[in-house]
Amino acid sequence: MRFQLLGPLALADGSDTVVLQPSKPANLLAALLLHANSPVSTEYLQRAIWGEEQPATARAALQTCVLRLRRLFSKHGVTTSIDAMPGGYRITAAPPTLDLLGFRDRVRRAAGLERDPEAELCALRDALSLWQGALLANVRSVVLHRDEVPRLAEERLRAVERVCDLLLGLGRCGEALVDLWTATRVHPGHERFHEQLIEALYRSGRQSQALAEYRRVKGFLLEELGVDPSPSLRRLELAVLRGEDLGPAGPAAPRVIRGETVPLPAARPATALDAAPSTVSVSDAESATAPDAESATPQGASGVVAPGPTPVPAQGGPPVLTRGGSPAPAQGATSVPAPVTAAGTTFAPVAVPRIEPVPAVPHFTGRAAETAALTARLTAPPPPGPEDHRPLTVLVSGAPGIGKSALAQHAARLARDAFPAGQLLVRMTRADGEPRPAAEVVAEVAAALGAAGDGRALLILDDVVDADQVRPLLTPRGEAGAGPGPAVVVTSRMGLGGLIATHGGWVQRLTTFTEAESYALLLTALGAERVEAEPRAAHRLAAVCGHFPAALRILTARLLTRPGLRLADAADWLGDDPLARLTLTDSPDHSVSGLFDRALGRLDPRLSEAFTHLAQGPPTLLDDRGPEDDGLVPEAVREQLADAGLLEDGPPGPYRIHELLRAHVRRTARIRDRRTEKV
């Protein structure tokens, strides 16, 4: 027997399907299945059944609904049980017994096939086949349709979007058009679908239709939302108008993802650099690589010019390090510049290396005590004894955008004399934020270290997602007494307590800047003359940014483009809507909201929901009330959120949410509710 949520709520046994009639027990079953394998509080279930205004007998009526469901299960031979838990109920399910879990499982497996686009496409098509019509069409719950259905619909849209990306990359534009005509009409505000449709039309030789589609979506956005098309849509329109070549549409051709062009994965395992960075000026608000990683993110720089074209090994080999840690050209290496349009602007950024020498961090500011401690750890002599070949491990953890990568890179550069074999920055996530497989990273690192000089090397494993990514790189190699292995600095949003427990090491957890550090950053980035002329306004700006390093970096980048703007006026302007204005208009990915969105997107959906509930509720929800009273969000869940860098502090004191992050969650919920009401 199988539960079906991705359409009308139903029970299926082979080809036989029983669609449940709209009722309160159906509301209850849908609410439990949407949170399968997790306890669901009675308060939430009552709201799902009756809405925000509940009868006085709601708790007793809930128990009656549970009994009716149990009888229904018994009648149809359903072996799954509804278990009573302290403060709520739980239903147990697995991918074979619940289509929602089956869909998510197939999408996860498809993500692991990214090196084989045809196989990934087939797996995603299989996942999407589980959707059977309007979501929960027979469930009459305002709460579920308001809070849960949009989230599930977004999961489906992401899968459809990826399917169309794969079809375009494989040159199957005709197939893509079939899906995209429907997707753009059903979801007219989803710009990525329109971008894919325009690209598919243009690649099919239908230039006039592609331009007509751009004009149609532009008109919709202006009339309905009062906004212009995204920069990526405007760039695509310009390319179509000029009749530019978007590149070949074969399996090895670039594919466009969220407005950026990245290469399709090769058929062979990638063991080294695929391409070199272009010579472009980038903001220090984020690395030019993944939209989520904090690689090369200085804590106080106003901007950094990337180094010139880096030699790329002709056979895809690893970077070769000189003793100073700089890259040396491999035999047959060539410099790869970024492709440029007729206007002279970069149209398709080149992929950034996943492993490279540790770059310098311009204008690093603050973290004096943390820098001194980390540098001392790295330069200390290895401990003697039979385990002296085990790598020294230092974990730098903290919230997204807190400056972990900048600290690690800055300390590494200060300690570079202790590592004559060089220093490597290893990015542990892909451009889309997905973790790289440990085996792939191990192969790349082994090849790179094999090409390094004599002595000890340093590895910075940047943006680690979980401990399993790191453990193979920390396993002692060689015979005891053979000398120490490479020192390893791990940066991660996660606490990785299990890694420290099994492999030892030292932990440096970062928090927001102090008021003095924030002021120092503004001094360094904007110049003493400008800041000291308005010290009170500078302190106000830092306070509006919550002393959050990523927010301060974006703010200083914006202020540097407006040298005549008074800081007091900037503080008033920023204070009106800090989240909307802490973004770089010419680079929308560099924004505080985008950073938080990507961080929340990494969470398990149940954790994300729990965090949303905490952020929207009163601060008392975060109080530690002891093991007897877990409240709506159990302490174990709060600990997981703290471990992920989204909650600060914790037992024995209260948990806290940074005010910018809390404001982001509430703002996102308001926007979602407005869109839902309009529909």
XYZ file of C-alpha atoms in Angstrom:
679
model
C 0.000 0.000 0.000
C 1.290 3.448 -0.938
C 0.257 6.953 0.128
C -0.062 9.546 -2.638
C 0.390 13.240 -1.847
C 1.616 14.555 -5.201
C -1.883 15.082 -6.546
C -5.168 14.205 -4.836
C -4.604 12.549 -1.469
C -5.061 8.827 -2.085
C -4.169 5.280 -1.044
C -2.810 3.112 -3.853
C -2.297 -0.634 -4.053
C -0.847 -1.523 -7.415
C -3.294 -0.297 -10.043
C -6.085 0.183 -7.481
C -6.359 3.681 -6.050
C -8.695 4.998 -3.369
C -9.027 8.802 -3.518
C -10.093 10.127 -0.118
C -13.129 12.364 0.123
C -12.605 15.875 1.539
C -12.894 15.566 5.310
C -11.181 16.466 8.533
C -9.424 13.053 8.734
C -8.090 13.709 5.210
C -6.677 17.046 6.434
C -5.070 15.226 9.348
C -3.541 12.519 7.152
C -2.130 15.094 4.730
C -0.550 17.070 7.587
C 1.064 13.929 9.034
C 2.353 12.699 5.663
C 3.823 16.084 4.803
C 5.985 15.663 7.912
C 6.400 11.895 7.755
C 8.831 10.334 10.251
C 8.765 13.430 12.461
C 6.576 14.231 15.452
C 3.878 16.759 14.560
C 2.464 18.821 17.406
C -1.224 18.686 18.261
C -1.410 22.481 17.886
C -0.194 22.298 14.293
C -2.526 19.410 13.468
C -5.493 21.285 14.889
C -4.660 24.315 12.750
C -4.297 22.082 9.683
C -7.745 20.588 10.310
C -9.783 23.601 11.450
C -7.668 26.618 10.537
C -6.662 29.431 12.856
C -10.023 29.551 14.682
C -10.624 26.181 16.304
C -13.584 24.835 18.271
C -13.274 24.409 22.025
C -13.412 20.630 21.549
C -10.592 20.568 18.970
C -8.247 18.361 21.017
C -10.899 15.695 21.635
C -12.043 15.894 17.996
C -8.436 15.415 16.872
C -8.310 12.113 18.756
C -11.530 11.085 17.003
C -9.960 11.878 13.615
C -6.960 9.711 14.507
C -9.277 6.808 15.371
C -11.137 7.205 12.069
C -7.860 7.104 10.150
C -6.745 3.990 11.990
C -10.027 2.295 11.056
C -9.524 3.363 7.423
C -6.015 1.892 7.451
C -7.336 -1.367 8.882
C -10.088 -1.535 6.251
C -7.629 -1.183 3.359
C -4.849 -3.300 4.856
C -2.471 -0.402 5.503
C 0.211 -1.590 7.923
C 1.543 1.921 8.631
C 0.555 3.143 12.075
C -0.130 6.578 13.507
C 1.860 6.727 16.720
C 0.998 8.979 19.635
C 3.998 11.029 20.786
C 4.404 13.455 23.686
C 2.555 16.549 22.488
C 1.574 15.178 19.079
C 1.517 12.293 16.580
C 3.839 10.738 14.034
C 3.367 8.597 10.942
C 6.205 6.483 9.576
C 6.826 6.192 5.840
C 9.606 5.453 3.357
C 10.203 6.202 -0.351
C 8.357 3.015 -1.437
C 5.299 3.881 0.686
C 4.999 7.669 0.194
C 5.331 9.291 -3.232
C 6.699 12.560 -1.792
C 9.630 10.733 -0.197
C 10.030 8.700 -3.376
C 10.225 11.898 -5.432
C 12.867 13.430 -3.167
C 14.863 10.203 -3.142
C 14.905 10.028 -6.956
C 15.901 13.685 -7.241
C 18.804 13.064 -4.852
C 19.909 10.065 -6.885
C 19.636 12.107 -10.078
C 21.947 14.732 -8.579
C 24.596 12.035 -8.181
C 24.476 11.350 -11.935
C 25.569 14.820 -13.038
C 28.516 13.375 -14.963
C 26.063 11.497 -17.183
C 23.452 14.012 -18.438
C 21.364 11.351 -20.170
C 21.138 9.246 -17.007
C 20.363 12.313 -14.871
C 17.639 13.345 -17.308
C 16.082 9.877 -17.195
C 16.164 9.843 -13.371
C 14.515 13.262 -13.141
C 11.814 12.282 -15.624
C 11.176 9.233 -13.436
C 10.875 11.458 -10.355
C 8.475 13.873 -12.055
C 6.264 10.993 -13.183
C 5.120 10.660 -9.553
C 3.176 13.932 -9.795
C -0.443 13.144 -10.604
C -2.272 16.456 -10.892
C -3.225 19.378 -8.664
C -1.478 19.067 -5.318
C -3.837 17.987 -2.489
C -6.856 18.887 -4.609
C -9.200 16.994 -2.254
C -7.763 18.414 0.979
C -9.743 21.396 2.272
C -7.128 22.875 4.584
C -6.339 26.566 4.232
C -3.227 26.178 6.386
C -1.749 23.355 4.306
C -2.479 25.076 1.009
C -1.001 28.309 2.332
C 2.115 26.942 4.037
C 2.940 23.584 2.471
C 1.676 23.440 -1.115
C 3.844 26.356 -2.392
C 6.948 24.739 -0.897
C 6.209 21.387 -2.547
C 5.377 23.063 -5.853
C 8.774 24.773 -5.728
C 10.484 21.388 -5.417
C 8.760 20.267 -8.606
C 9.660 23.496 -10.440
C 13.327 23.006 -9.600
C 13.231 19.519 -11.088
C 11.441 20.737 -14.246
C 13.953 23.560 -14.576
C 16.830 21.086 -14.348
C 15.226 18.794 -16.940
C 15.003 21.688 -19.380
C 18.631 22.650 -18.660
C 19.721 19.114 -19.495
C 17.679 19.025 -22.711
C 19.199 22.323 -23.839
C 22.693 21.134 -22.984
C 22.133 17.939 -24.954
C 20.916 19.888 -27.972
C 17.349 18.526 -27.735
C 15.672 21.917 -28.051
C 12.498 20.531 -29.615
C 11.861 18.340 -26.576
C 12.602 21.258 -24.263
C 10.062 23.446 -26.068
C 7.264 20.988 -25.273
C 7.893 21.348 -21.535
C 8.708 25.054 -21.641
C 5.578 26.261 -23.466
C 3.492 24.734 -20.682
C 5.784 25.836 -17.838
C 5.925 29.479 -18.927
C 2.135 29.736 -19.249
C 1.372 28.014 -15.955
C 4.108 29.944 -14.109
C 4.326 33.324 -15.902
C 6.431 34.913 -13.155
C 9.135 32.232 -13.226
C 11.797 34.037 -15.261
C 14.141 31.080 -15.622
C 11.529 29.162 -17.644
C 11.163 32.134 -19.994
C 14.935 32.338 -20.334
C 15.098 28.654 -21.261
C 12.209 29.036 -23.730
C 13.865 31.995 -25.470
C 17.127 30.062 -25.688
C 15.377 26.961 -27.082
C 13.533 29.045 -29.716
C 16.705 30.850 -30.745
C 18.722 27.645 -30.989
C 15.929 26.203 -33.143
C 16.329 29.059 -35.644
C 13.198 30.930 -34.505
C 14.763 34.298 -33.709
C 11.591 36.362 -34.181
C 9.606 34.087 -31.853
C 12.395 34.289 -29.273
C 12.245 38.106 -29.327
C 8.444 38.050 -29.169
C 8.617 35.828 -26.080
C 11.036 38.270 -24.433
C 8.653 41.174 -25.111
C 5.750 39.146 -23.696
C 7.488 38.327 -20.414
C 8.830 41.877 -20.111
C 5.299 43.234 -20.428
C 3.989 40.782 -17.832
C 6.684 41.669 -15.298
C 6.131 45.404 -15.732
C 2.335 45.234 -15.556
C 1.956 42.655 -12.790
C 4.995 43.232 -10.606
C 6.405 46.596 -11.668
C 9.901 45.198 -12.245
C 12.220 44.801 -15.226
C 13.438 41.434 -16.509
C 16.477 39.968 -14.761
C 19.992 40.836 -15.988
C 20.427 37.344 -17.430
C 17.218 37.697 -19.471
C 18.341 41.090 -20.744
C 21.753 39.680 -21.710
C 20.061 36.847 -23.578
C 17.802 39.282 -25.452
C 20.872 41.282 -26.473
C 22.581 38.144 -27.756
C 19.485 37.230 -29.780
C 19.201 40.745 -31.223
C 22.836 40.654 -32.306
C 22.493 37.166 -33.691
C 25.364 35.952 -31.516
C 26.356 32.312 -31.369
C 25.377 30.836 -27.973
C 27.763 27.961 -28.526
C 27.261 24.380 -29.718
C 24.273 22.485 -28.325
C 25.929 19.092 -28.002
C 26.487 17.032 -24.830
C 29.736 18.882 -24.103
C 28.276 22.308 -24.716
C 27.789 24.827 -21.921
C 24.426 24.878 -20.200
C 22.819 27.885 -18.564
C 21.887 27.601 -14.905
C 20.273 30.558 -13.119
C 21.632 33.038 -15.601
C 25.216 31.769 -15.617
C 26.855 29.565 -18.227
C 28.821 26.644 -16.823
C 30.325 23.622 -18.598
C 28.537 20.312 -18.630
C 30.373 17.638 -16.642
C 32.712 15.542 -18.730
C 32.250 11.821 -19.187
C 35.523 11.104 -17.395
C 36.031 11.878 -13.687
C 37.422 15.383 -13.323
C 40.672 15.201 -11.412
C 41.884 18.749 -11.656
C 41.210 22.201 -12.964
C 38.717 22.367 -15.796
C 39.287 25.983 -16.601
C 41.051 29.086 -15.431
C 39.504 32.206 -13.940
C 39.060 35.099 -16.290
C 40.782 38.389 -15.640
C 37.830 40.245 -14.195
C 37.228 42.583 -11.308
C 35.046 40.888 -8.721
C 33.436 42.046 -5.529
C 34.777 40.632 -2.314
C 31.226 40.048 -1.113
C 31.580 36.484 -2.349
C 34.002 34.366 -4.287
C 33.660 34.292 -8.054
C 33.040 30.561 -7.754
C 30.034 28.985 -6.088
C 27.170 31.284 -5.196
C 27.205 29.866 -1.688
C 30.810 29.207 -0.760
C 32.797 31.778 1.200
C 36.020 31.073 -0.648
C 38.304 34.051 -1.118
C 35.984 36.270 0.874
C 37.996 38.958 2.659
C 36.490 40.391 5.764
C 37.175 43.989 5.023
C 38.100 44.468 1.394
C 36.299 46.843 -0.843
C 37.114 44.893 -3.975
C 39.747 42.619 -5.401
C 41.062 42.185 -8.912
C 41.478 38.533 -9.734
C 44.910 37.447 -10.973
C 45.542 37.084 -14.668
C 44.775 33.967 -16.672
C 46.014 30.908 -14.858
C 47.763 28.208 -16.897
C 45.580 25.136 -17.303
C 47.178 21.700 -17.742
C 46.436 20.500 -21.260
C 45.444 17.020 -20.084
C 43.364 18.192 -17.143
C 46.174 17.528 -14.658
C 46.520 19.078 -11.192
C 48.009 22.481 -10.501
C 51.752 22.309 -9.919
C 52.973 24.308 -6.928
C 56.243 26.098 -6.647
C 57.801 26.456 -3.231
C 56.154 29.809 -2.742
C 52.745 28.316 -3.324
C 52.144 29.953 -6.708
C 51.030 27.961 -9.745
C 53.607 26.915 -12.294
C 52.562 26.153 -15.868
C 52.268 22.502 -16.736
C 53.595 21.251 -20.026
C 51.314 22.336 -22.831
C 49.377 24.735 -20.622
C 47.479 27.582 -22.226
C 45.877 30.747 -20.923
C 42.093 30.739 -21.265
C 40.513 34.217 -21.346
C 36.821 34.756 -20.697
C 34.621 35.006 -23.791
C 33.662 38.625 -24.458
C 30.681 40.029 -26.342
C 30.882 42.763 -28.918
C 30.205 45.318 -26.186
C 33.298 44.170 -24.358
C 31.491 42.689 -21.366
C 31.921 39.142 -20.157
C 28.935 37.123 -21.367
C 29.780 33.649 -20.089
C 32.076 33.438 -17.057
C 34.600 30.639 -17.114
C 34.499 27.961 -14.418
C 36.774 28.652 -11.457
C 39.293 26.009 -10.331
C 38.145 23.758 -7.507
C 41.700 23.463 -6.194
C 44.283 26.238 -6.385
C 47.031 27.948 -4.375
C 45.684 29.910 -1.415
C 45.033 33.507 -2.576
C 45.825 36.581 -0.528
C 42.994 38.437 1.242
C 43.268 42.175 0.500
C 42.541 44.606 3.343
C 41.799 41.903 5.914
C 40.255 43.585 8.960
C 39.406 42.455 12.490
C 39.733 38.986 14.029
C 43.089 39.868 15.608
C 42.812 37.302 18.419
C 41.457 34.590 16.119
C 44.179 35.251 13.541
C 46.938 35.076 16.147
C 45.581 31.848 17.607
C 45.125 30.150 14.231
C 48.560 31.248 12.992
C 50.166 29.949 16.183
C 48.484 26.579 15.690
C 49.682 26.316 12.119
C 53.275 27.290 12.869
C 53.656 25.157 16.014
C 55.991 22.147 15.546
C 54.170 18.828 15.020
C 53.865 16.746 18.212
C 56.340 13.881 18.391
C 55.356 10.247 18.799
C 53.946 7.368 16.742
C 51.045 9.526 15.505
C 53.226 12.333 14.159
C 52.156 11.498 10.629
C 48.520 12.362 11.414
C 47.516 15.736 9.909
C 47.093 18.741 12.151
C 43.419 19.692 11.899
C 41.869 23.083 12.631
C 38.136 23.658 12.173
C 36.881 27.196 11.507
C 33.084 27.184 11.793
C 30.257 29.687 11.987
C 27.234 31.133 10.226
C 27.121 31.698 6.453
C 28.850 34.952 5.532
C 30.652 35.238 8.878
C 34.142 35.259 7.292
C 35.447 31.714 7.821
C 37.245 31.443 4.493
C 38.813 34.886 4.825
C 40.258 34.035 8.246
C 41.593 30.673 7.068
C 43.223 32.155 3.975
C 44.684 35.131 5.832
C 46.208 32.964 8.562
C 47.547 30.541 5.958
C 49.335 33.350 4.135
C 50.859 34.581 7.393
C 52.112 31.049 8.115
C 53.290 30.263 4.572
C 56.961 29.941 5.594
C 56.003 26.906 7.697
C 54.782 25.093 4.559
C 57.580 24.943 1.992
C 55.613 22.442 -0.126
C 52.899 25.059 -0.708
C 49.328 25.774 0.319
C 46.183 24.628 -1.496
C 42.632 25.964 -1.326
C 40.251 23.059 -2.030
C 36.622 23.962 -2.668
C 34.386 21.246 -1.250
C 31.147 22.301 -2.977
C 30.183 22.731 -6.603
C 28.876 25.919 -8.189
C 25.299 24.938 -7.302
C 26.173 24.380 -3.624
C 26.121 20.575 -3.839
C 28.887 18.795 -1.894
C 31.654 17.231 -3.955
C 32.191 13.474 -3.431
C 35.035 12.659 -1.067
C 36.653 10.258 -3.556
C 36.879 13.005 -6.183
C 38.496 15.427 -3.748
C 40.947 12.795 -2.471
C 42.100 12.054 -6.037
C 42.633 15.741 -6.823
C 44.470 16.458 -3.586
C 46.702 13.389 -3.942
C 47.671 14.441 -7.456
C 48.340 18.023 -6.384
C 50.422 17.008 -3.352
C 52.375 14.568 -5.491
C 53.433 17.505 -7.665
C 54.374 19.697 -4.685
C 57.895 20.331 -3.443
C 59.652 18.887 -0.404
C 58.459 19.563 3.112
C 55.042 20.031 4.584
C 51.957 21.353 2.774
C 48.790 23.053 4.001
C 45.282 22.255 2.764
C 42.287 24.546 3.288
C 39.158 22.442 2.776
C 36.664 25.212 2.162
C 32.896 25.037 2.770
C 32.758 21.443 3.992
C 29.190 20.128 4.165
C 29.653 17.082 6.402
C 32.353 15.088 8.177
C 32.357 12.257 5.624
C 33.787 14.649 3.034
C 36.845 15.225 5.206
C 37.643 11.947 6.942
C 39.426 10.298 3.977
C 41.796 13.277 3.813
C 42.633 12.983 7.525
C 43.442 9.267 7.529
C 47.110 8.772 8.516
C 49.250 7.647 5.602
C 52.653 6.039 5.563
C 54.630 4.464 8.362
C 54.855 5.909 11.843
C 57.804 8.242 12.081
C 57.706 8.990 8.363
C 56.973 12.621 9.111
C 53.829 14.704 9.492
C 51.173 14.779 6.808
C 49.766 18.029 5.455
C 48.197 20.416 7.907
C 44.464 20.799 7.272
C 42.209 23.778 7.939
C 38.512 22.989 7.512
C 35.952 25.764 7.053
C 32.322 24.784 7.523
C 28.989 26.158 8.641
C 28.504 22.916 10.521
C 29.965 22.269 13.951
C 31.376 18.880 12.797
C 31.622 17.675 16.380
C 31.763 14.053 15.192
C 34.874 14.809 13.136
C 36.626 16.420 16.085
C 35.603 13.500 18.317
C 37.084 10.871 15.974
C 40.113 12.725 14.574
C 40.918 15.360 17.165
C 41.836 18.905 16.295
C 41.187 22.453 17.378
C 38.009 24.489 16.826
C 37.633 28.208 16.141
C 33.959 29.239 15.947
C 33.351 32.733 14.604
C 30.614 35.140 15.607
C 29.695 38.594 14.331
C 32.129 41.492 14.547
C 32.444 43.588 17.637
C 31.478 47.236 17.284
C 35.156 48.196 17.129
C 35.858 45.619 14.391
C 32.929 46.835 12.311
C 34.137 50.429 12.592
C 37.661 49.339 11.648
C 36.310 47.602 8.564
C 34.541 50.784 7.471
C 37.733 52.756 8.057
C 39.784 50.338 5.983
C 37.299 49.987 3.136
C 35.970 53.567 2.844
C 39.015 55.489 4.018
C 39.662 57.314 7.271
C 38.791 60.739 5.856
C 35.253 59.751 4.903
C 34.477 57.705 8.020
C 36.050 59.976 10.632
C 34.095 62.907 9.207
C 30.868 61.136 10.276
C 31.781 58.676 13.042
C 28.289 58.523 14.524
C 26.759 57.695 11.114
C 29.423 55.022 10.576
C 28.436 53.355 13.840
C 24.770 53.526 12.774
C 25.599 51.815 9.476
C 27.432 49.038 11.297
C 24.491 48.580 13.661
C 21.960 48.365 10.805
C 24.174 45.646 9.296
C 24.079 43.827 12.621
C 27.914 43.794 12.607
C 27.567 40.928 10.134
C 30.711 40.700 7.944
C 28.932 39.800 4.690
C 26.465 42.673 5.120
C 29.281 45.121 5.862
C 31.239 44.006 2.801
C 28.248 44.516 0.511
C 27.520 47.887 2.124
C 31.078 49.149 1.626
C 31.053 47.989 -1.998
C 27.878 50.022 -2.585
C 29.231 53.097 -0.800
C 32.483 53.013 -2.774
C 30.462 53.389 -5.977
C 28.865 56.557 -4.491
C 31.782 58.550 -3.082
C 29.681 61.703 -2.706
C 26.973 60.070 -0.562
C 27.000 61.176 3.082
C 27.141 58.292 5.557
C 24.228 59.737 7.517
C 22.047 59.725 4.387
C 23.224 56.186 3.628
C 22.262 55.060 7.136
C 18.734 56.487 6.741
C 18.366 54.924 3.302
C 19.666 51.528 4.438
C 17.565 51.508 7.614
C 14.304 51.777 5.629
C 14.781 48.309 4.082
C 18.191 46.803 4.864
C 17.540 43.387 3.320
C 16.445 44.801 -0.033
C 19.367 47.233 -0.140
C 22.165 44.953 1.051
C 22.688 43.699 -2.480
C 24.908 44.642 -5.394
C 22.619 45.764 -8.186
C 25.002 44.707 -10.943
C 25.526 41.309 -9.300
C 22.252 40.170 -7.680
C 23.796 36.922 -6.424
C 25.907 39.040 -4.075
C 23.221 39.845 -1.525
C 22.474 39.095 2.091
C 19.083 37.641 1.165
C 20.655 35.401 -1.459
C 23.248 34.193 1.028
C 20.546 33.300 3.556
C 18.343 31.676 0.904
C 21.165 29.393 -0.174
C 21.985 28.509 3.424
C 18.374 27.603 4.191
C 18.191 25.691 0.921
C 20.877 23.313 2.181
C 18.788 22.302 5.185
C 16.590 19.266 5.361
C 13.039 20.561 4.685
C 11.948 19.636 8.216
C 14.792 21.641 9.744
C 14.039 24.531 7.406
C 10.415 24.509 8.502
C 11.408 24.409 12.175
C 13.766 27.341 11.690
C 11.081 29.328 9.867
C 8.716 28.691 12.784
C 11.332 29.881 15.305
C 12.216 32.983 13.296
C 8.576 34.023 12.861
C 7.600 33.332 16.453
C 8.347 35.248 19.654
C 11.867 35.074 21.154
C 10.499 32.916 23.991
C 10.369 29.983 21.551
C 14.175 29.922 21.768
C 14.283 29.689 25.556
C 15.820 26.566 27.049
C 13.056 25.253 29.295
C 14.643 21.958 30.196
C 14.139 18.406 28.904
C 10.553 18.176 30.211
C 9.260 20.937 27.925
C 10.534 20.765 24.367
C 7.821 23.026 23.014
C 6.904 23.055 19.334
C 10.576 22.804 18.309
C 12.420 20.197 20.397
C 15.822 21.001 21.798
C 17.389 18.347 19.554
C 16.144 20.262 16.505
C 17.350 23.568 17.931
C 20.767 21.985 18.495
C 20.871 20.881 14.854
C 20.063 24.428 13.761
C 22.767 25.801 16.047
C 25.210 23.257 14.614
C 24.302 24.518 11.119
C 25.242 28.075 12.144
C 21.684 29.427 12.051
C 21.194 29.727 15.797
C 23.721 31.312 18.129
C 24.662 30.302 21.662
C 22.362 27.700 23.238
C 22.202 25.663 26.444
C 22.667 26.460 29.224
C 21.752 29.940 27.976
C 19.046 30.881 25.445
C 19.404 30.424 21.723
C 19.476 33.535 19.531
C 18.788 34.299 15.859
C 20.687 37.117 14.196
C 18.234 39.931 13.506
C 19.086 40.113 9.806
C 18.373 36.409 9.424
C 15.140 36.691 11.402
C 14.053 39.651 9.259
C 14.867 37.712 6.082
C 12.681 34.764 7.083
C 9.757 37.033 7.992
C 10.124 39.052 4.801
C 10.207 35.890 2.679
C 7.069 34.610 4.414
C 5.235 37.885 3.746
C 6.159 37.810 0.060
C 5.087 34.175 -0.201
C 1.764 34.902 1.501
C 1.051 37.835 -0.812
C 1.718 35.675 -3.860
C -0.483 32.930 -2.468
C -3.352 35.336 -1.800
C -3.112 36.671 -5.342
C -3.378 33.201 -6.794
